[in-house]
Amino acid sequence: MREIKWIVAHCTASSPNATPEKIQNYWKEHLGWKNPGYHVLIGRNGEIHRLLPDDKISNGVGGGYNTNSLNVSYIGGIDANGKAVDNRTDAQKTSLELVITEWKKLYPNAEILGHRDFWYVYKYKGARKACPCYSAIEEYAHIN
Ligand SMILES: [Zn+2]
């Protein structure tokens, strides 16, 4: 088993109505990714879609951090004008916390972060990237 150092929360930055199939097609066809962007994708009604087992590497964080990361994302994160917004449903909030809590139990040494909390994101994007559009550090402080 690879070492898990980070449990990372994301948003898909897609329409809230995008289906997991559509999102996975986009990764494959437009981005040319062999592996999914996240291990777990959470639909608007809180449905938990497992896309990849924990021991496989997903494309969530970049910057060389994926090797040691587990990535979970809710479907949403932008408004009708493409602006970053925390538009999680209550069901998504519940499922996100459920998945993150389970992972923290399995990998107690892992740190819970949002995508935007990685230093390299700040460094290379010049300004803070929005993903996941809320503070994972604050929201999961009671689990971390
Ligand atoms: Zn992200």
Coordinates of C-alpha atoms and ligand atoms in Angstrom, one line a residue:
M1 CA 0.0 0.0 0.0
R2 CA 1.3 3.5 -0.9
E3 CA 1.7 6.0 1.9
I4 CA -1.3 8.3 2.3
K5 CA -0.1 11.8 3.5
W6 CA -3.1 13.8 2.4
I7 CA -6.8 13.5 2.2
V8 CA -7.9 16.2 -0.2
A9 CA -11.3 17.7 -0.8
H10 CA -12.2 19.0 -4.3
C11 CA -15.1 20.4 -6.4
T12 CA -15.5 19.3 -10.0
A13 CA -15.9 22.9 -11.1
S14 CA -18.6 21.6 -13.5
S15 CA -22.3 22.2 -13.8
P16 CA -24.0 20.8 -10.7
N17 CA -26.0 18.7 -13.1
A18 CA -23.1 16.9 -14.7
T19 CA -23.3 13.1 -14.3
P20 CA -20.3 11.0 -13.2
E21 CA -20.2 9.5 -16.7
K22 CA -19.9 12.9 -18.3
I23 CA -17.2 13.9 -16.0
Q24 CA -15.2 10.7 -16.5
N25 CA -15.6 11.1 -20.3
Y26 CA -14.2 14.6 -20.1
W27 CA -11.1 13.4 -18.2
K28 CA -10.5 10.6 -20.7
E29 CA -11.3 12.4 -24.0
H30 CA -10.4 16.0 -23.3
L31 CA -7.6 15.7 -20.8
G32 CA -6.3 12.3 -21.9
W33 CA -6.1 10.9 -18.4
K34 CA -5.8 7.2 -17.9
N35 CA -7.0 7.4 -14.3
P36 CA -9.9 9.3 -12.8
G37 CA -9.4 12.7 -11.3
Y38 CA -10.7 11.5 -7.9
H39 CA -11.1 8.3 -5.9
V40 CA -14.6 9.3 -4.9
L41 CA -17.1 11.5 -6.6
I42 CA -20.2 12.8 -4.7
G43 CA -23.4 13.5 -6.6
R44 CA -26.0 16.2 -5.8
N45 CA -28.1 13.8 -3.7
G46 CA -25.1 12.6 -1.8
E47 CA -24.5 9.5 -3.9
I48 CA -21.0 8.2 -3.3
H49 CA -19.4 7.0 -6.6
R50 CA -16.2 5.0 -6.0
L51 CA -14.1 5.6 -9.1
L52 CA -10.7 4.1 -8.0
P53 CA -9.5 1.9 -5.1
D54 CA -7.3 3.7 -2.5
D55 CA -4.1 2.0 -3.6
K56 CA -4.4 3.5 -7.1
I57 CA -3.3 7.1 -7.9
S58 CA -5.8 9.6 -9.1
N59 CA -5.2 13.0 -10.8
G60 CA -6.7 15.3 -8.2
V61 CA -3.9 17.5 -6.9
G62 CA -1.0 17.6 -9.4
G63 CA 2.4 19.0 -8.6
G64 CA 3.7 15.6 -7.7
Y65 CA 1.4 15.2 -4.7
N66 CA -1.0 12.6 -6.2
T67 CA 1.3 9.8 -5.3
N68 CA 0.5 10.3 -1.6
S69 CA -3.1 11.6 -1.9
L70 CA -6.6 10.4 -1.7
N71 CA -9.0 12.7 -3.5
V72 CA -12.7 13.2 -3.0
S73 CA -14.9 15.7 -5.0
Y74 CA -18.4 16.9 -4.9
I75 CA -20.1 17.6 -8.2
G76 CA -20.5 21.4 -8.4
G77 CA -18.4 24.3 -7.4
I78 CA -19.3 27.0 -10.0
D79 CA -22.4 29.1 -10.6
A80 CA -24.2 29.7 -13.9
N81 CA -21.6 32.3 -14.9
G82 CA -18.6 29.9 -14.2
K83 CA -17.7 31.7 -11.0
A84 CA -16.4 29.7 -8.0
V85 CA -19.1 29.1 -5.4
D86 CA -19.7 26.7 -2.6
N87 CA -23.0 25.2 -3.9
R88 CA -22.8 21.9 -2.0
T89 CA -26.1 20.4 -1.1
D90 CA -26.6 19.2 2.5
A91 CA -26.5 15.6 1.3
Q92 CA -23.1 16.3 -0.3
K93 CA -21.8 17.9 2.9
T94 CA -22.8 14.8 4.8
S95 CA -21.3 12.4 2.3
L96 CA -18.0 14.4 2.0
E97 CA -17.6 14.2 5.8
L98 CA -18.5 10.5 5.8
V99 CA -15.9 9.6 3.2
I100 CA -13.2 11.8 4.8
T101 CA -13.9 10.4 8.3
E102 CA -13.6 6.8 7.0
W103 CA -10.3 7.6 5.3
K104 CA -9.0 9.4 8.4
K105 CA -9.7 6.2 10.4
L106 CA -7.9 4.1 7.8
Y107 CA -5.0 6.5 7.5
P108 CA -4.7 8.4 10.8
N109 CA -1.5 10.1 9.9
A110 CA -2.9 11.7 6.8
E111 CA -3.7 15.5 6.8
I112 CA -7.1 16.7 5.6
L113 CA -6.7 19.6 3.2
G114 CA -8.6 21.3 0.4
H115 CA -7.0 21.4 -3.1
R116 CA -6.3 25.2 -2.7
D117 CA -4.4 24.6 0.5
F118 CA -1.4 23.1 -1.3
W119 CA 1.5 25.4 -1.4
Y120 CA 2.3 24.6 -5.0
V121 CA -1.2 25.7 -6.1
Y122 CA -0.6 29.0 -4.5
K123 CA 2.9 29.3 -6.1
Y124 CA 2.0 28.4 -9.6
K125 CA -1.5 29.8 -9.9
G126 CA -0.3 33.2 -8.5
A127 CA -3.5 33.5 -6.5
R128 CA -5.4 31.1 -4.5
K129 CA -7.2 28.5 -6.6
A130 CA -10.8 28.2 -5.4
C131 CA -11.2 24.4 -5.3
P132 CA -13.1 23.1 -3.3
C133 CA -14.7 26.6 -2.7
Y134 CA -14.8 26.1 1.1
S135 CA -12.2 25.8 3.9
A136 CA -11.6 22.0 4.3
I137 CA -9.1 22.9 7.1
E138 CA -11.8 24.6 9.1
E139 CA -14.7 22.4 8.3
Y140 CA -12.8 19.2 9.1
A141 CA -10.8 20.5 12.1
H142 CA -12.7 18.2 14.4
I143 CA -11.6 15.2 12.4
N144 CA -8.0 16.2 11.5
Ligands
ZN1 ZN -9.4 20.3 -7.0

